[in-house]
Amino acid sequence: MAMAYASRRVLLLFLYVLVSISSTTFGFVERSWDEAIDLANQTVSLMTMSEKIGMVRGVGQFSSRCIGNITPPSRSFSVSGLNVTIPPLCLNDGPAGVRLGGTGVTGFPPAINAASTFSRSLMNARGVAIGEEFRGKGIHVHLGPAVDLMRNPKAGRGWEGFGPDPYLSGEGTYQTITGIQSTGVSACVKHYSTYNQEHWRYGLNANSDDRTFREMYWWPFMKSVEANVSSAMCAYNQLNGTSSCHNAGLIGDEGPLRQEGFKGFMVSDWGATHDSAEDNANAGLDMEQPGDFILIGGGVFSGLQSAVNSGEVSQARLDEMVVRILTPWFRLGQDSGFPDINFDAQNPDGSGDLNENVNVRTDAHTALVRQIGSASAVLLKNNRTSGGGGLPLTKDLKTIAVVGYDAQQLDLNCAGGLNECNTGTMVIGWGSGSNNVAFTVPPIQAIQDFASSFATISTDITSNDLSGGPAVAKGKDLALVFANAMSGELGFYQIVDGNEGDRNDLNLWFKGGSLIEDVAAVCNNTVVVVHSVGPVPMSSWNNHPNITAIIYAGAPGEQTGPSLVDVLWGAVNPSGRLPFSIDDDEASYGTEIVYGLDPFPVIDYTEGVFLDYRYMESKGITPVYEFGFGLSYTEFTYSSLQSSVSSTSATFSFTLTNSGSTDGTEIPQLYLGFPTSAGEPSKVLRGFDDIFLAAGASQTVSMTISQKEMSIWDVVQQEWVVPSGTFDVYIGASIKDIRLTSSFTR
Ligand SMILES: *[C@@H]1O[C@H](CO)[C@@H](O)[C@H](O)[C@H]1NC(C)=O
Ligand SMILES: *[C@@H]1O[C@H](CO)[C@@H](O)[C@H](O)[C@H]1NC(C)=O
Ligand SMILES: *[C@@H]1O[C@H](CO)[C@@H](O)[C@H](O)[C@H]1NC(C)=O
Ligand SMILES: *[C@@H]1O[C@H](CO)[C@@H](O)[C@H](O)[C@H]1NC(C)=O
Ligand SMILES: *[C@@H]1O[C@H](CO)[C@@H](O)[C@H](O)[C@H]1NC(C)=O
Ligand SMILES: *[C@@H]1O[C@H](CO)[C@@H](O)[C@H](O)[C@H]1NC(C)=O
Ligand SMILES: *[C@@H]1O[C@H](CO)[C@@H](O)[C@H](O)[C@H]1NC(C)=O
């Protein structure tokens, strides 16, 4: 016994070392698409019918190592001198880190906070780090990124994606995929398409006209093809009256993804096959997942073999399905040296097989999560007063109150891997897009670690008690008041405090707004921290004279506390920007969640391309805080705009200067105003950058608008067409803070 135990320890240690080495030096050879297709083609030509069927039929999710596997051939093939041994391909959640992968994984911030950084390099670094952890766990296909636009701010899974703007979402999609796939792990872009609310998702019909679809919901998927994405996932809902996984106009050869050059495989969302083997296979579905849950859909490929036998699905189509599944596996070199699956999603506590619970966390990943946390914190208000108010905080503040349950540790054991509760600080929403929260460092812990040596810290954080919180805050030099709002996935998951995935309203949970107001009434230096999955109402308290600062920290992932302390006390100068507009009134967003209909509702996307700021600008609505907004501890000036316009692109260069006295990062943004006749919103985001400048320093910044980015989708020509007329170019620090303008003509 003792021997066995010791050797197990040695083996685990050995595995850990192996993983640590492979995660820095992956050592895989990336092949071209053509080489990979050729190898896949040769391999498939050696397979029997039942081997092919095993490749395209899901296994799991309640009986498999990963949240989805396939059944590989039980033999090896000799192909072009290679020994091709196909593993039970592992597909696993989720977008923000390994879900159900044991405790040795990192809880990354979700995409909405990556969007909030407006930093391509951080978006990419996050993708690389996530890819490293998936690779370390032996996961071939990362089920992400989720790139669904936040069509309505209450959409339950809005935080899994990059917000309501297609351009920002497209850049986030591209950077995330190139980051993940640089580690040899396949990305699976999802959910294709128009999956924008949780209620009735298994069958609602989203009617989107062609132009709206192309310019909005399709745009991130278009960028995923540019990034060489390995796979895509068709959604639960219908688009235009046909379920996504049965919609040939969407997922078939004539659909936009294949037309754009997508060469990977199309997998169903788990249970999103509502039709029959021939319907789905002939429409363009290459793999069905999972194998063992049949909810409102699922399990249709149990009839695939007989559909092939009867000729309803051709042999060539079946071959094509398998080729498409094997192509990315060969392209990313997963046929050689890829780690074995070493976790068990059925036993995420590590209680199963010998080789489970490999630790893929690294100090570098922890540091990156902390960095993204602080880089995504948006400073919405900062009233620096002579009385010592405002940020960054100083060590002269000797009495500090910390108020609100959002400051305390969350329930780390809540619904194993689904995070279906809102019991403490909000670091990520709930559902399949959640991740391991075991390493969360809550705000209270980080504040105590940092400030206990120079200040007395009093707390009331076990609830949002409207008497206890203010009582603690009264008379203190500083009150830090925390409030949150959360949402998640519906599915068969839980309803959290009456919210069935989508939020019931925009409000902060558990009277968070009242708590903020009551604390501000008794403490003249109240700093508000909001953790939320999307916009929350703020106008009843944001101008309160005692509220000296407001930080919108979003859903920052496991290093939430340290990343906040970095911003509060000035180790990091905030540069996060809002990836959506914040307004009190849901009507300002121009869309609705459809809650109460039965049977499945039809949702017409009549708002067209006018989401969020695009809608608000067109209606003359001034939000409380606008898209792209965020303050800094320093100031930046913009000057000397120059343009260089060619037949295929337009480049704008300007000088950016840190004119304040603190080093910091600015997020210059470029908005394009199309010729009026084009029928576009008055301004659409078409460029951004993150530029670090030491105090007093200047730099030239250039942004290029490509031909496609100055085009609209022409529904008659079925092409991107540049409208003729005058284009206005706006460069500034938010959509409403324009510093430089230019124009060009087409
Ligand atoms: C392999 O490629 C050839 C030539 O394109 C094609 O005819 C054949 O059907 C392919 N075989 C498989 C198994 O994909
Ligand atoms: C191919 O690899 C598999 C798995 O490593 C091994 O079992 C098999 O013997 C190999 N076949 C040849 C011909 O080398
Ligand atoms: C949806 O149907 C409308 C009306 O038939 C059509 O114009 C449009 O192109 C379709 N949209 C998509 C995304 O296929
Ligand atoms: C995508 O693949 C093509 C063809 O192999 C290659 O030229 C291109 O650089 C790749 N792009 C990215 C972003 O990896
Ligand atoms: C709050 O009030 C106290 C007492 O009047 C004063 O000393 C302090 O400077 C005020 N703080 C701020 C931030 O204005
Ligand atoms: C601000 O806080 C002080 C206590 O420091 C309180 O007396 C005052 O009424 C508050 N102001 C408002 C507008 O609530
Ligand atoms: C900023 O603080 C000063 C001093 O407490 C106060 O008079 C003023 O109203 C505050 N401004 C805002 C916008 O809260």
mmCIF file with all atom_site columns, C-alpha atoms in Angstrom, residues 534-615:
data_model
loop_
_atom_site.group_PDB
_atom_site.id
_atom_site.type_symbol
_atom_site.label_atom_id
_atom_site.label_alt_id
_atom_site.label_comp_id
_atom_site.label_asym_id
_atom_site.label_entity_id
_atom_site.label_seq_id
_atom_site.pdbx_PDB_ins_code
_atom_site.Cartn_x
_atom_site.Cartn_y
_atom_site.Cartn_z
_atom_site.occupancy
_atom_site.B_iso_or_equiv
_atom_site.pdbx_formal_charge
_atom_site.auth_seq_id
_atom_site.auth_comp_id
_atom_site.auth_asym_id
_atom_site.auth_atom_id
_atom_site.pdbx_PDB_model_num
ATOM 1  C CA . GLY A 1 534 ? -23.771 44.095 -17.610 1.00 0.00 ? 534 GLY A CA 1
ATOM 2  C CA . PRO A 1 535 ? -25.260 47.566 -17.175 1.00 0.00 ? 535 PRO A CA 1
ATOM 3  C CA . VAL A 1 536 ? -27.004 48.476 -13.911 1.00 0.00 ? 536 VAL A CA 1
ATOM 4  C CA . PRO A 1 537 ? -28.909 51.668 -13.019 1.00 0.00 ? 537 PRO A CA 1
ATOM 5  C CA . MET A 1 538 ? -26.716 54.297 -11.403 1.00 0.00 ? 538 MET A CA 1
ATOM 6  C CA . SER A 1 539 ? -28.376 57.671 -11.790 1.00 0.00 ? 539 SER A CA 1
ATOM 7  C CA . SER A 1 540 ? -30.072 57.651 -8.394  1.00 0.00 ? 540 SER A CA 1
ATOM 8  C CA . TRP A 1 541 ? -26.687 57.757 -6.687  1.00 0.00 ? 541 TRP A CA 1
ATOM 9  C CA . ASN A 1 542 ? -23.837 58.441 -9.104  1.00 0.00 ? 542 ASN A CA 1
ATOM 10 C CA . ASN A 1 543 ? -23.925 62.228 -8.592  1.00 0.00 ? 543 ASN A CA 1
ATOM 11 C CA . HIS A 1 544 ? -24.190 62.003 -4.839  1.00 0.00 ? 544 HIS A CA 1
ATOM 12 C CA . PRO A 1 545 ? -21.600 64.480 -3.518  1.00 0.00 ? 545 PRO A CA 1
ATOM 13 C CA . ASN A 1 546 ? -20.363 61.984 -0.908  1.00 0.00 ? 546 ASN A CA 1
ATOM 14 C CA . ILE A 1 547 ? -19.647 59.370 -3.562  1.00 0.00 ? 547 ILE A CA 1
ATOM 15 C CA . THR A 1 548 ? -16.122 60.327 -4.469  1.00 0.00 ? 548 THR A CA 1
ATOM 16 C CA . ALA A 1 549 ? -15.411 57.466 -6.878  1.00 0.00 ? 549 ALA A CA 1
ATOM 17 C CA . ILE A 1 550 ? -17.157 54.665 -8.744  1.00 0.00 ? 550 ILE A CA 1
ATOM 18 C CA . ILE A 1 551 ? -15.432 51.617 -10.189 1.00 0.00 ? 551 ILE A CA 1
ATOM 19 C CA . TYR A 1 552 ? -17.325 49.327 -12.536 1.00 0.00 ? 552 TYR A CA 1
ATOM 20 C CA . ALA A 1 553 ? -15.244 46.166 -12.246 1.00 0.00 ? 553 ALA A CA 1
ATOM 21 C CA . GLY A 1 554 ? -17.448 43.799 -14.274 1.00 0.00 ? 554 GLY A CA 1
ATOM 22 C CA . ALA A 1 555 ? -16.771 40.104 -13.716 1.00 0.00 ? 555 ALA A CA 1
ATOM 23 C CA . PRO A 1 556 ? -13.026 40.056 -13.066 1.00 0.00 ? 556 PRO A CA 1
ATOM 24 C CA . GLY A 1 557 ? -12.255 36.384 -12.421 1.00 0.00 ? 557 GLY A CA 1
ATOM 25 C CA . GLU A 1 558 ? -10.495 34.782 -9.473  1.00 0.00 ? 558 GLU A CA 1
ATOM 26 C CA . GLN A 1 559 ? -7.959  37.555 -8.715  1.00 0.00 ? 559 GLN A CA 1
ATOM 27 C CA . THR A 1 560 ? -10.750 40.058 -8.176  1.00 0.00 ? 560 THR A CA 1
ATOM 28 C CA . GLY A 1 561 ? -9.501  41.363 -4.822  1.00 0.00 ? 561 GLY A CA 1
ATOM 29 C CA . PRO A 1 562 ? -5.854  41.993 -5.726  1.00 0.00 ? 562 PRO A CA 1
ATOM 30 C CA . SER A 1 563 ? -6.803  43.518 -9.093  1.00 0.00 ? 563 SER A CA 1
ATOM 31 C CA . LEU A 1 564 ? -9.135  45.934 -7.317  1.00 0.00 ? 564 LEU A CA 1
ATOM 32 C CA . VAL A 1 565 ? -6.570  46.877 -4.667  1.00 0.00 ? 565 VAL A CA 1
ATOM 33 C CA . ASP A 1 566 ? -4.085  47.597 -7.473  1.00 0.00 ? 566 ASP A CA 1
ATOM 34 C CA . VAL A 1 567 ? -6.499  50.181 -8.890  1.00 0.00 ? 567 VAL A CA 1
ATOM 35 C CA . LEU A 1 568 ? -7.783  51.599 -5.585  1.00 0.00 ? 568 LEU A CA 1
ATOM 36 C CA . TRP A 1 569 ? -4.354  52.418 -4.166  1.00 0.00 ? 569 TRP A CA 1
ATOM 37 C CA . GLY A 1 570 ? -2.831  53.352 -7.520  1.00 0.00 ? 570 GLY A CA 1
ATOM 38 C CA . ALA A 1 571 ? -0.394  50.529 -8.309  1.00 0.00 ? 571 ALA A CA 1
ATOM 39 C CA . VAL A 1 572 ? -2.318  50.384 -11.582 1.00 0.00 ? 572 VAL A CA 1
ATOM 40 C CA . ASN A 1 573 ? -3.692  53.443 -13.317 1.00 0.00 ? 573 ASN A CA 1
ATOM 41 C CA . PRO A 1 574 ? -7.132  52.357 -14.581 1.00 0.00 ? 574 PRO A CA 1
ATOM 42 C CA . SER A 1 575 ? -7.641  52.085 -18.339 1.00 0.00 ? 575 SER A CA 1
ATOM 43 C CA . GLY A 1 576 ? -10.770 49.912 -18.614 1.00 0.00 ? 576 GLY A CA 1
ATOM 44 C CA . ARG A 1 577 ? -13.523 51.224 -20.865 1.00 0.00 ? 577 ARG A CA 1
ATOM 45 C CA . LEU A 1 578 ? -17.198 50.369 -21.008 1.00 0.00 ? 578 LEU A CA 1
ATOM 46 C CA . PRO A 1 579 ? -17.932 47.727 -23.679 1.00 0.00 ? 579 PRO A CA 1
ATOM 47 C CA . PHE A 1 580 ? -21.597 48.819 -23.511 1.00 0.00 ? 580 PHE A CA 1
ATOM 48 C CA . SER A 1 581 ? -23.527 51.902 -22.500 1.00 0.00 ? 581 SER A CA 1
ATOM 49 C CA . ILE A 1 582 ? -24.885 52.198 -18.967 1.00 0.00 ? 582 ILE A CA 1
ATOM 50 C CA . ASP A 1 583 ? -28.374 53.569 -18.589 1.00 0.00 ? 583 ASP A CA 1
ATOM 51 C CA . ASP A 1 584 ? -31.113 53.165 -15.989 1.00 0.00 ? 584 ASP A CA 1
ATOM 52 C CA . ASP A 1 585 ? -33.859 52.567 -18.456 1.00 0.00 ? 585 ASP A CA 1
ATOM 53 C CA . GLU A 1 586 ? -34.023 49.318 -20.382 1.00 0.00 ? 586 GLU A CA 1
ATOM 54 C CA . ALA A 1 587 ? -36.001 51.097 -23.084 1.00 0.00 ? 587 ALA A CA 1
ATOM 55 C CA . SER A 1 588 ? -32.833 53.014 -23.923 1.00 0.00 ? 588 SER A CA 1
ATOM 56 C CA . TYR A 1 589 ? -31.368 49.834 -25.362 1.00 0.00 ? 589 TYR A CA 1
ATOM 57 C CA . GLY A 1 590 ? -34.124 49.348 -27.944 1.00 0.00 ? 590 GLY A CA 1
ATOM 58 C CA . THR A 1 591 ? -34.529 45.573 -27.454 1.00 0.00 ? 591 THR A CA 1
ATOM 59 C CA . GLU A 1 592 ? -36.349 43.298 -25.052 1.00 0.00 ? 592 GLU A CA 1
ATOM 60 C CA . ILE A 1 593 ? -35.985 39.862 -23.552 1.00 0.00 ? 593 ILE A CA 1
ATOM 61 C CA . VAL A 1 594 ? -39.107 37.839 -24.353 1.00 0.00 ? 594 VAL A CA 1
ATOM 62 C CA . TYR A 1 595 ? -40.010 36.074 -21.117 1.00 0.00 ? 595 TYR A CA 1
ATOM 63 C CA . GLY A 1 596 ? -43.558 34.928 -20.904 1.00 0.00 ? 596 GLY A CA 1
ATOM 64 C CA . LEU A 1 597 ? -44.709 33.265 -24.095 1.00 0.00 ? 597 LEU A CA 1
ATOM 65 C CA . ASP A 1 598 ? -45.477 29.647 -24.658 1.00 0.00 ? 598 ASP A CA 1
ATOM 66 C CA . PRO A 1 599 ? -44.994 28.063 -27.150 1.00 0.00 ? 599 PRO A CA 1
ATOM 67 C CA . PHE A 1 600 ? -41.674 29.285 -28.460 1.00 0.00 ? 600 PHE A CA 1
ATOM 68 C CA . PRO A 1 601 ? -41.771 32.955 -29.400 1.00 0.00 ? 601 PRO A CA 1
ATOM 69 C CA . VAL A 1 602 ? -40.828 34.606 -32.653 1.00 0.00 ? 602 VAL A CA 1
ATOM 70 C CA . ILE A 1 603 ? -38.431 37.457 -31.986 1.00 0.00 ? 603 ILE A CA 1
ATOM 71 C CA . ASP A 1 604 ? -38.069 39.933 -34.816 1.00 0.00 ? 604 ASP A CA 1
ATOM 72 C CA . TYR A 1 605 ? -34.781 41.788 -34.772 1.00 0.00 ? 605 TYR A CA 1
ATOM 73 C CA . THR A 1 606 ? -36.535 44.941 -35.957 1.00 0.00 ? 606 THR A CA 1
ATOM 74 C CA . GLU A 1 607 ? -33.929 47.165 -34.312 1.00 0.00 ? 607 GLU A CA 1
ATOM 75 C CA . GLY A 1 608 ? -31.621 46.147 -37.137 1.00 0.00 ? 608 GLY A CA 1
ATOM 76 C CA . VAL A 1 609 ? -28.053 47.342 -36.699 1.00 0.00 ? 609 VAL A CA 1
ATOM 77 C CA . PHE A 1 610 ? -29.104 49.763 -33.943 1.00 0.00 ? 610 PHE A CA 1
ATOM 78 C CA . LEU A 1 611 ? -27.968 48.128 -30.714 1.00 0.00 ? 611 LEU A CA 1
ATOM 79 C CA . ASP A 1 612 ? -26.758 49.896 -27.592 1.00 0.00 ? 612 ASP A CA 1
ATOM 80 C CA . TYR A 1 613 ? -24.896 53.142 -28.453 1.00 0.00 ? 613 TYR A CA 1
ATOM 81 C CA . ARG A 1 614 ? -25.955 52.784 -32.081 1.00 0.00 ? 614 ARG A CA 1
ATOM 82 C CA . TYR A 1 615 ? -29.585 52.912 -30.947 1.00 0.00 ? 615 TYR A CA 1
#
